């Protein structure tokens, strides 16, 4: 039997691993997207975060608010603008605020999906038959994590793309558009977004193992958005200026944080622990 | 097919106390056998099944399932056994078919669609295959869970209370299905509280409460506890006739209860005619002759109580 050819069976299993992870992802999506709360989070959030800044930018342009002196921008922010006109600088400032709101998506969406999927499996007791299959707990966790992180990352990226296209259609000045597609925000969307999604999945796994109500799991896990909100208010108050250097540091910090939380999540996600300790 | 040696499971509670759920379980389940695993609530049946399907690890002891050693070839064990868990645990929002397809893929079944169809038909769920599992009755869920346990054609099947909570008709359907699986040569480890069911289905029965109390065939259990007994229904009874039967050399005991003479024998097949001749010779009118069968329930209760008494004596000593 397979025990006779350990190397052969291992090589064969790389395909098996991929197929099992895909099966889990398919299953998660089929199930979790039937849930209204999850659909709302995944669907409405990107929509609001894309349309709202576009509407505000559009209104600003038409109302003539941009011909003022630009005193609305905190003193620290002026450095970001450089040689821009005060009107452009104000627009960049507004965009920066909204881009920070954008960063809530890769945190909030995975939490919603993972909380409902894991607590859901707990309450229907469907984890036991699942764990009785040849799937490894790493594969199962990877499947669940990807099922939660992929929609979040995609939603963030698509929203960002739509936002960039929207600003072009609105006739936002090239200097402002360059500030949107700047290294700062590209690092944020392309690198920090996925790293945040991974973090929030693992936080949701850890929280979900302890509570038996998906809503409670979601709400508790949402504490991870607090740091983003703090940056948001710090920027409004003029304490902090977001730039590529800061984003690079945040990305590096997130890599470390992700490693810690993947370790913690995986440690909780063991057959025995799930079946005997999860309440 | 299943061999366990001193299999033990302790749970550490949050307060730090240790609970022994299974203690030193040593037994062997033969290939193609339906093996009944009986014990009161909290006896450790589910814990045993979870260990043997390599869902949780034993605290001590060893076990081999399908030739694979527990803790060494866990994935191979999971691949080769099927398990009906205590609660069906379906994906309620997905259709019956989708539920089974997921598991077919996870088990790496070669023809997932074919297997799903086969078992949906066998268990009479084909017409309802597109309905959400959440809309199924308890019996239908149980059938769906049995189908799920069979998709990968496991040689060893663990069934944890397959008929609990089912109406008599659904329970019979499940029992008939177990018979069918048995005729296909699968080894079945059956946990149940339904003693009548165990009596009918199982070649051998283990009576278990944390410790193994006994393992034997239902027939042998009866013999061991009560010997074999034959009842002679008489139109009228007389103590003299009972005395005459008692004096026959092979009769172990003979008691008159109303108009019934209850006789303890080793080989009734050969000894009954002799007794009939004796009674008729004395002028008795025999209406019926039948073997007295103790229900498995009597045996079970007696064994469990004896084990409890022994355990409490041990504690006192
Ligand atoms: N995760 C756990 N943590 C602590 N104790 C446990 C755990 N699981 C089971 N036990 C204990 O182990 C013992 C055996 O439980 P188990 O569920 O195996 O019994 P059972 O024979 O299946 O009972 P039932 O007939 O009620 O299904 C019980 O005393 C139970 O309280
Ligand atoms: Mg049980």
XYZ file of C-alpha atoms and ligand atoms in Angstrom:
628
model
C 0.000 0.000 0.000
C 0.982 3.627 0.148
C 3.131 2.998 3.210
C 5.512 1.016 0.994
C 6.435 3.998 -1.196
C 6.690 6.952 1.137
C 8.412 9.243 -1.366
C 6.002 8.360 -4.159
C 2.994 9.024 -2.005
C 4.439 12.344 -0.878
C 5.006 13.556 -4.411
C 1.514 12.452 -5.314
C 0.223 14.429 -2.387
C 1.353 17.842 -3.642
C -1.505 17.558 -6.122
C -3.705 16.246 -3.334
C -2.878 19.238 -1.148
C -3.827 21.702 -3.860
C -7.043 19.849 -4.589
C -8.025 19.674 -0.926
C -7.305 23.362 -0.325
C -9.343 24.244 -3.408
C -12.195 22.071 -2.227
C -12.235 23.927 1.085
C -12.139 27.324 -0.629
C -14.998 26.345 -2.963
C -17.016 25.089 -0.050
C -16.369 28.207 2.041
C -17.432 30.499 -0.749
C -20.522 28.461 -1.566
C -21.563 28.565 2.054
C -20.424 31.850 3.451
C -21.659 33.999 0.582
C -25.169 32.778 1.300
C -24.892 34.745 4.518
C -26.350 38.223 4.355
C -23.981 39.803 6.880
C -20.955 38.527 4.985
C -22.346 39.609 1.643
C -23.032 43.045 3.024
C -19.509 43.427 4.376
C -17.843 42.125 1.235
C -20.113 43.951 -1.189
C -21.082 47.231 0.390
C -17.796 48.235 1.973
C -15.788 48.509 -1.273
C -18.703 50.220 -2.951
C -19.020 52.911 -0.279
C -15.277 53.436 0.060
C -14.917 53.933 -3.686
C -17.973 56.002 -4.448
C -17.802 58.305 -1.431
C -14.362 59.834 -2.166
C -15.240 60.157 -5.844
C -18.424 62.033 -4.961
C -16.539 64.286 -2.566
C -13.786 65.010 -5.080
C -16.411 65.735 -7.731
C -18.345 68.066 -5.454
C -15.180 69.869 -4.392
C -14.279 70.531 -8.019
C -17.701 71.842 -8.947
C -18.287 73.947 -5.829
C -15.078 75.868 -6.367
C -13.739 74.912 -2.940
C -10.380 74.331 -4.586
C -9.668 77.973 -5.436
C -9.183 78.877 -1.766
C -5.825 79.345 -0.100
C -5.450 75.737 1.063
C -5.254 76.590 4.768
C -7.406 73.550 5.505
C -4.410 71.279 5.125
C -2.443 70.655 8.339
C 0.945 72.338 8.346
C 2.824 69.034 8.334
C 1.028 67.912 5.209
C 2.267 70.851 3.098
C 5.603 69.060 2.723
C 3.860 66.180 0.933
C 2.419 68.573 -1.607
C 5.682 70.262 -2.561
C 5.073 72.508 -5.522
C 1.407 71.614 -5.938
C -1.228 74.306 -6.069
C -3.136 74.686 -2.786
C -6.230 73.297 -4.518
C -4.416 70.143 -5.641
C -2.860 69.810 -2.220
C -6.283 69.851 -0.571
C -7.448 67.133 -2.952
C -4.422 64.973 -2.186
C -5.113 65.457 1.515
C -8.731 64.325 1.123
C -7.643 61.354 -0.983
C -5.121 60.308 1.650
C -7.841 60.216 4.298
C -9.975 58.006 2.153
C -7.126 55.751 1.199
C -6.723 55.036 4.900
C -10.388 54.046 4.998
C -9.585 51.754 2.084
C -7.174 49.927 4.332
C -10.083 48.912 6.557
C -11.257 46.527 3.839
C -8.453 43.967 4.033
C -9.018 43.913 7.785
C -12.786 43.852 8.023
C -13.691 41.543 5.141
C -11.575 38.526 6.191
C -12.841 38.875 9.745
C -16.447 38.695 8.591
C -15.843 35.670 6.367
C -13.613 33.752 8.775
C -15.779 34.407 11.816
C -18.922 33.158 10.118
C -17.164 30.191 8.561
C -15.397 28.961 11.685
C -18.058 29.700 14.274
C -20.610 28.351 11.784
C -18.759 25.045 11.560
C -18.515 24.967 15.310
C -22.222 25.383 15.871
C -23.264 22.858 13.213
C -20.528 20.479 14.420
C -19.374 19.939 10.877
C -15.697 20.199 11.802
C -15.515 16.645 13.124
C -16.412 14.856 9.881
C -14.173 17.322 8.074
C -11.250 16.523 10.364
C -11.911 12.810 9.854
C -10.934 13.122 6.185
C -7.309 12.856 5.037
C -6.970 16.650 5.002
C -4.182 18.004 7.189
C -5.005 20.792 9.611
C -2.515 23.016 7.776
C -4.400 22.449 4.522
C -7.713 23.121 6.215
C -6.455 26.309 7.843
C -4.851 27.436 4.577
C -8.118 26.802 2.742
C -10.139 28.771 5.254
C -7.576 31.568 5.388
C -7.407 31.893 1.617
C -11.190 31.763 1.336
C -11.339 34.752 3.679
C -8.293 36.665 2.438
C -8.744 36.364 -1.343
C -12.108 38.197 -1.528
C -10.733 40.893 0.774
C -7.600 41.492 -1.287
C -9.516 41.353 -4.554
C -12.171 43.737 -3.275
C -9.471 46.183 -2.147
C -7.597 45.984 -5.425
C -10.701 46.320 -7.573
C -11.929 49.247 -5.473
C -8.537 50.930 -5.870
C -8.591 50.393 -9.625
C -12.123 51.734 -9.896
C -11.098 54.726 -7.810
C -8.153 55.508 -10.096
C -10.326 55.179 -13.197
C -13.015 57.288 -11.520
C -10.600 60.141 -10.779
C -9.484 60.133 -14.418
C -13.085 60.310 -15.592
C -13.808 63.124 -13.142
C -10.902 65.079 -14.555
C -8.896 65.174 -11.342
C -5.552 66.915 -12.091
C -2.630 64.646 -13.008
C -0.632 65.780 -9.952
C -3.394 64.551 -7.651
C -3.772 61.303 -9.582
C -0.036 60.758 -9.360
C -0.346 61.118 -5.592
C -2.993 58.383 -5.585
C -0.924 55.940 -7.603
C 2.180 56.922 -5.620
C 4.628 54.398 -4.127
C 3.061 55.118 -0.741
C -0.380 53.896 -1.731
C 0.876 51.201 -4.064
C 2.810 49.674 -1.158
C -0.292 50.060 1.000
C -2.695 48.440 -1.436
C -0.452 45.803 -2.982
C 1.689 44.778 -0.005
C 0.124 45.962 3.236
C -3.396 44.962 2.149
C -2.598 41.266 1.729
C -0.470 41.282 4.899
C -3.373 42.801 6.815
C -5.750 40.219 5.390
C -3.510 37.412 6.642
C -3.318 39.022 10.071
C -7.042 39.485 10.361
C -7.780 35.893 9.299
C -5.583 34.581 12.067
C -7.049 36.947 14.628
C -10.501 35.759 13.564
C -9.425 32.106 13.922
C -8.119 32.722 17.422
C -11.219 34.646 18.499
C -13.591 32.186 16.800
C -12.104 29.299 18.741
C -13.288 30.922 21.952
C -16.778 32.219 21.220
C -19.857 30.503 19.881
C -21.645 33.439 18.265
C -20.369 34.586 14.868
C -21.442 38.155 15.525
C -19.483 38.240 18.773
C -16.485 36.727 17.002
C -16.699 39.380 14.313
C -17.057 42.249 16.756
C -14.204 41.121 18.987
C -11.919 40.536 16.013
C -12.647 44.020 14.771
C -10.280 45.428 17.409
C -7.601 45.009 14.756
C -9.004 48.016 12.890
C -8.164 50.253 15.844
C -4.556 50.939 14.739
C -5.764 52.022 11.295
C -8.285 54.358 12.878
C -5.554 55.771 15.101
C -3.421 56.559 12.067
C -6.481 58.115 10.444
C -7.086 60.484 13.335
C -3.394 61.203 13.790
C -3.271 62.308 10.178
C -6.358 64.507 10.533
C -4.898 66.052 13.662
C -1.643 66.641 11.817
C 0.474 64.409 14.095
C 1.483 62.112 11.321
C 2.254 62.279 7.647
C 1.886 59.131 5.658
C 4.721 58.503 3.246
C 6.404 55.589 1.500
C 8.963 55.217 4.323
C 6.232 54.842 6.925
C 4.418 52.339 4.698
C 7.610 50.334 4.292
C 8.030 50.200 8.067
C 4.391 49.196 8.541
C 4.805 46.429 5.957
C 7.910 45.100 7.707
C 6.110 45.203 11.063
C 3.143 43.377 9.586
C 5.356 40.589 8.260
C 6.569 39.949 11.785
C 3.073 40.234 13.241
C 1.732 37.857 10.585
C 4.355 35.256 11.445
C 3.461 35.450 15.132
C -0.267 35.194 14.465
C 0.059 32.412 11.885
C 1.989 30.489 14.525
C -0.647 31.183 17.194
C -3.523 30.381 14.838
C -1.943 27.152 13.618
C -1.269 26.067 17.184
C -4.954 26.408 18.020
C -5.956 24.727 14.795
C -5.046 21.147 15.727
C -7.474 18.253 15.444
C -7.323 17.431 19.115
C -7.583 21.051 20.244
C -10.519 21.760 17.953
C -12.437 18.675 19.064
C -11.736 18.801 22.760
C -10.888 22.377 23.736
C -12.865 24.675 21.447
C -15.987 25.726 23.234
C -8.618 -5.145 11.380
C -8.669 -3.203 14.621
C -6.284 -4.072 17.405
C -5.918 -2.025 20.548
C -3.413 -2.535 23.350
C -3.937 -0.702 26.595
C -5.545 2.228 24.821
C -6.067 5.033 27.321
C -7.382 8.562 27.089
C -7.299 11.146 29.806
C -8.706 14.625 29.480
C -7.312 17.481 31.485
C -10.095 19.802 32.501
C -9.558 23.530 32.654
C -9.478 23.372 36.438
C -6.539 20.992 36.140
C -8.348 17.808 37.162
C -7.806 14.654 35.084
C -10.725 12.671 33.710
C -10.061 9.161 32.484
C -12.449 8.540 29.606
C -10.937 5.260 28.399
C -8.639 3.098 30.478
C -6.388 0.316 29.186
C -8.683 -0.869 26.416
C -7.326 -4.037 24.810
C -9.385 -5.754 22.151
C -9.356 -7.112 18.638
C -12.030 -6.633 16.019
C -11.840 -9.166 13.213
C -12.144 -8.442 9.538
C -15.724 -8.421 8.282
C -17.161 -8.445 11.773
C -19.904 -6.235 13.150
C -18.579 -5.381 16.572
C -20.960 -3.840 19.088
C -19.580 -1.327 21.547
C -22.004 -0.906 24.415
C -21.813 1.238 27.481
C -23.748 3.857 29.437
C -23.572 7.593 28.730
C -20.093 8.879 29.378
C -18.582 5.389 29.123
C -16.018 6.602 26.596
C -17.473 5.161 23.391
C -17.225 8.342 21.347
C -13.746 8.964 22.753
C -12.688 5.467 21.644
C -14.085 5.986 18.155
C -12.340 9.345 17.909
C -9.040 7.759 18.879
C -9.433 4.860 16.454
C -10.257 7.175 13.563
C -7.190 9.215 14.540
C -9.092 12.366 15.383
C -7.598 12.590 18.859
C -4.450 10.971 20.182
C -4.390 8.417 22.995
C -2.702 9.307 26.269
C -1.220 5.809 26.404
C -1.439 2.511 24.586
C -1.279 1.496 20.970
C -3.710 0.603 18.240
C -3.637 -0.640 14.671
C -6.454 0.045 12.258
C -6.402 -1.582 8.845
C -2.770 -2.448 9.486
C -1.740 1.153 10.125
C -0.456 2.151 13.508
C -2.169 4.934 15.366
C 0.050 7.974 15.748
C 2.372 6.736 12.982
C 0.203 6.457 9.862
C -2.620 8.741 10.873
C -3.361 10.006 7.410
C -3.480 6.457 6.059
C -5.904 5.553 8.834
C -8.170 8.485 8.043
C -8.040 7.559 4.392
C -9.090 3.972 5.013
C -11.820 4.347 7.622
C -15.269 5.861 7.451
C -16.895 7.479 10.446
C -20.430 8.391 11.284
C -19.942 10.987 13.980
C -22.307 11.354 16.918
C -23.873 14.463 15.327
C -24.276 14.459 11.526
C -22.730 17.959 11.110
C -23.892 18.854 7.611
C -23.345 22.106 5.751
C -26.902 23.249 6.200
C -26.960 25.822 3.444
C -25.543 23.488 0.826
C -27.459 20.830 -1.047
C -27.200 17.170 -0.125
C -25.278 16.515 -3.300
C -22.857 19.373 -2.710
C -22.230 18.147 0.821
C -21.223 14.750 -0.507
C -19.176 16.174 -3.389
C -17.033 18.114 -0.917
C -16.204 14.961 0.967
C -15.635 12.923 -2.191
C -12.986 15.426 -3.192
C -11.402 15.570 0.250
C -11.130 11.788 0.257
C -9.620 11.896 -3.222
C -12.292 9.596 -4.640
C -11.539 8.664 -8.253
C -15.100 9.087 -9.536
C -16.681 11.588 -7.135
C -19.850 12.109 -9.128
C -20.429 8.379 -9.520
C -19.906 7.639 -5.844
C -22.161 10.486 -4.759
C -24.887 9.242 -7.057
C -24.457 5.645 -5.917
C -24.924 6.427 -2.248
C -27.629 9.043 -2.697
C -29.615 6.376 -4.541
C -28.810 3.599 -2.088
C -30.049 5.666 0.833
C -33.109 6.955 -0.949
C -32.012 10.592 -1.077
C -31.615 10.923 -4.834
C -34.885 12.783 -5.355
C -33.912 15.310 -2.699
C -30.319 15.787 -3.809
C -30.683 19.473 -4.708
C -32.387 20.398 -1.444
C -30.426 22.152 1.275
C -29.230 19.726 3.941
C -30.679 22.160 6.494
C -34.171 21.323 5.247
C -33.710 17.596 5.928
C -35.376 15.700 8.754
C -33.234 14.050 11.391
C -33.520 10.675 9.692
C -32.566 12.074 6.300
C -29.566 13.859 7.776
C -28.478 10.647 9.408
C -28.756 8.826 6.087
C -26.823 11.581 4.376
C -24.127 11.305 7.050
C -23.944 7.546 6.483
C -23.574 8.156 2.757
C -20.791 10.620 3.497
C -18.954 8.028 5.577
C -19.019 5.547 2.677
C -18.003 7.659 -0.321
C -14.418 6.430 -0.279
C -15.470 2.791 0.222
C -13.746 2.360 3.572
C -13.021 -1.169 4.749
C -13.525 -0.185 8.364
C -16.561 1.778 9.406
C -17.181 3.433 12.755
C -20.831 4.115 13.465
C -21.494 6.202 16.590
C -25.147 5.642 17.483
C -26.471 5.382 13.920
C -30.120 4.938 14.872
C -30.415 7.285 17.830
C -33.378 9.601 17.495
C -34.801 7.849 14.444
C -38.375 6.607 14.155
C -38.801 2.809 14.032
C -39.059 2.725 10.262
C -36.007 4.896 9.645
C -34.093 2.923 12.272
C -34.989 -0.313 10.520
C -33.844 1.131 7.215
C -30.494 2.031 8.732
C -30.189 -1.406 10.346
C -30.955 -3.126 7.061
C -28.333 -0.965 5.455
C -25.786 -2.010 8.080
C -26.637 -5.658 7.280
C -25.960 -4.898 3.661
C -22.600 -3.311 4.456
C -21.753 -6.340 6.531
C -22.549 -8.623 3.600
C -20.073 -6.600 1.543
C -17.418 -7.715 4.005
C -16.796 -4.414 5.746
C -15.683 -4.322 9.332
C -18.143 -2.323 11.384
C -17.538 -0.875 14.830
C -20.984 -0.035 16.137
C -21.615 2.135 19.205
C -25.197 1.909 20.270
C -27.588 2.211 23.177
C -30.102 0.039 21.376
C -29.425 -3.387 22.819
C -31.929 -5.115 20.607
C -30.100 -3.700 17.616
C -26.736 -4.892 18.922
C -28.218 -8.310 19.537
C -29.470 -8.572 15.978
C -26.518 -7.084 14.132
C -23.379 -7.910 16.039
C -21.258 -11.021 15.986
C -19.584 -9.897 19.159
C -20.329 -7.284 21.757
C -18.068 -5.396 24.110
C -19.618 -4.084 27.275
C -17.593 -1.136 28.311
C -17.500 1.557 30.921
C -14.161 3.345 30.910
C -12.756 -0.174 31.334
C -13.608 -3.143 29.192
C -16.059 -5.297 31.150
C -16.452 -8.163 28.723
C -16.351 -9.158 25.049
C -18.325 -12.059 23.658
C -21.041 -13.065 21.234
C -24.574 -12.294 22.409
C -25.277 -16.044 22.605
C -22.244 -16.751 24.758
C -23.080 -13.849 27.017
C -26.489 -15.363 27.603
C -25.018 -18.773 28.291
C -22.340 -17.440 30.555
C -24.758 -15.525 32.671
C -27.834 -17.679 32.689
C -27.090 -20.965 30.958
C -29.750 -22.098 28.500
C -33.291 -22.494 29.629
C -36.319 -24.216 28.117
C -39.908 -23.520 29.127
C -42.550 -26.253 28.996
C -46.063 -24.849 29.040
C -48.375 -27.371 30.693
C -52.185 -27.473 30.826
C -51.962 -28.221 34.521
C -48.942 -28.523 36.735
C -47.869 -30.758 39.564
C -44.873 -30.550 41.857
C -44.323 -34.247 41.368
C -43.665 -33.747 37.660
C -41.135 -31.016 38.412
C -39.466 -33.365 40.892
C -39.321 -36.125 38.256
C -37.725 -33.810 35.677
C -35.254 -32.520 38.247
C -34.105 -36.084 38.905
C -33.029 -36.571 35.282
C -29.202 -36.652 35.274
C -28.620 -33.893 32.663
C -31.086 -31.376 34.118
C -29.343 -28.574 35.974
C -32.449 -27.042 37.439
C -36.218 -27.183 37.040
C -38.657 -24.715 38.540
C -42.384 -24.523 38.342
C -43.788 -21.055 37.736
C -47.580 -21.127 37.433
C -48.167 -23.764 34.777
C -44.740 -23.378 33.262
C -41.822 -25.625 33.958
C -38.515 -23.793 33.425
C -35.645 -26.235 32.895
C -31.934 -25.398 32.744
C -30.075 -27.462 30.131
C -26.726 -27.515 28.328
C -27.866 -29.005 25.010
C -31.638 -28.554 24.694
C -31.579 -29.804 21.113
C -30.716 -33.296 22.339
C -32.240 -33.202 25.810
C -35.692 -31.743 25.154
C -37.199 -34.945 23.650
C -36.205 -36.878 26.740
C -37.962 -34.407 29.003
C -41.043 -34.445 26.800
C -41.134 -38.250 26.992
C -40.774 -38.113 30.766
C -43.593 -35.562 31.180
C -45.939 -37.319 28.781
C -45.238 -40.579 30.581
C -46.413 -38.951 33.812
C -49.622 -37.820 32.128
C -48.804 -34.141 31.546
C -50.429 -32.263 28.654
C -47.700 -30.183 26.954
C -49.040 -27.136 25.151
C -45.835 -25.398 23.989
C -42.081 -25.845 24.322
C -39.760 -22.888 23.829
C -36.338 -21.592 24.740
C -36.290 -18.808 27.276
C -34.120 -15.999 25.953
C -32.912 -13.342 28.275
C -32.918 -10.014 26.576
C -29.520 -8.467 26.048
C -30.775 -5.672 28.267
C -30.856 -7.985 31.278
C -27.330 -9.117 30.526
C -26.094 -5.596 29.947
C -27.584 -4.221 33.134
C -26.304 -7.112 35.213
C -22.776 -6.706 33.816
C -22.695 -2.957 34.276
C -24.010 -3.200 37.821
C -21.536 -5.921 38.710
C -18.700 -3.795 37.335
C -19.907 -0.774 39.287
C -20.129 -2.805 42.491
C -16.624 -4.152 41.931
C -15.298 -0.666 41.263
C -16.835 0.797 44.408
C -15.441 -2.084 46.451
C -12.007 -1.354 45.034
C -12.333 2.265 46.081
C -13.267 1.274 49.620
C -10.360 -1.176 49.917
N -13.182 17.260 25.483
C -13.369 16.694 26.667
N -12.879 17.272 27.774
C -13.056 16.698 28.970
N -13.697 15.544 29.178
C -14.205 14.914 28.120
C -14.072 15.446 26.798
N -14.672 14.598 25.935
C -15.164 13.594 26.689
N -14.899 13.774 27.984
C -15.270 12.887 29.094
O -14.915 11.566 28.756
C -15.914 10.657 29.177
C -16.372 9.824 27.997
O -17.089 10.615 27.071
P -17.642 10.033 25.698
O -18.271 11.138 24.958
O -16.565 9.274 25.037
O -18.759 9.018 26.216
P -19.799 8.168 25.370
O -19.632 6.763 25.799
O -19.679 8.457 23.940
O -21.172 8.712 25.938
P -22.594 8.885 25.198
O -23.253 7.560 25.273
O -23.298 9.875 26.069
O -22.354 9.372 23.824
C -16.996 11.483 29.824
O -16.799 11.443 31.214
C -16.774 12.863 29.303
O -17.176 13.808 30.244
Mg -20.946 9.174 22.538
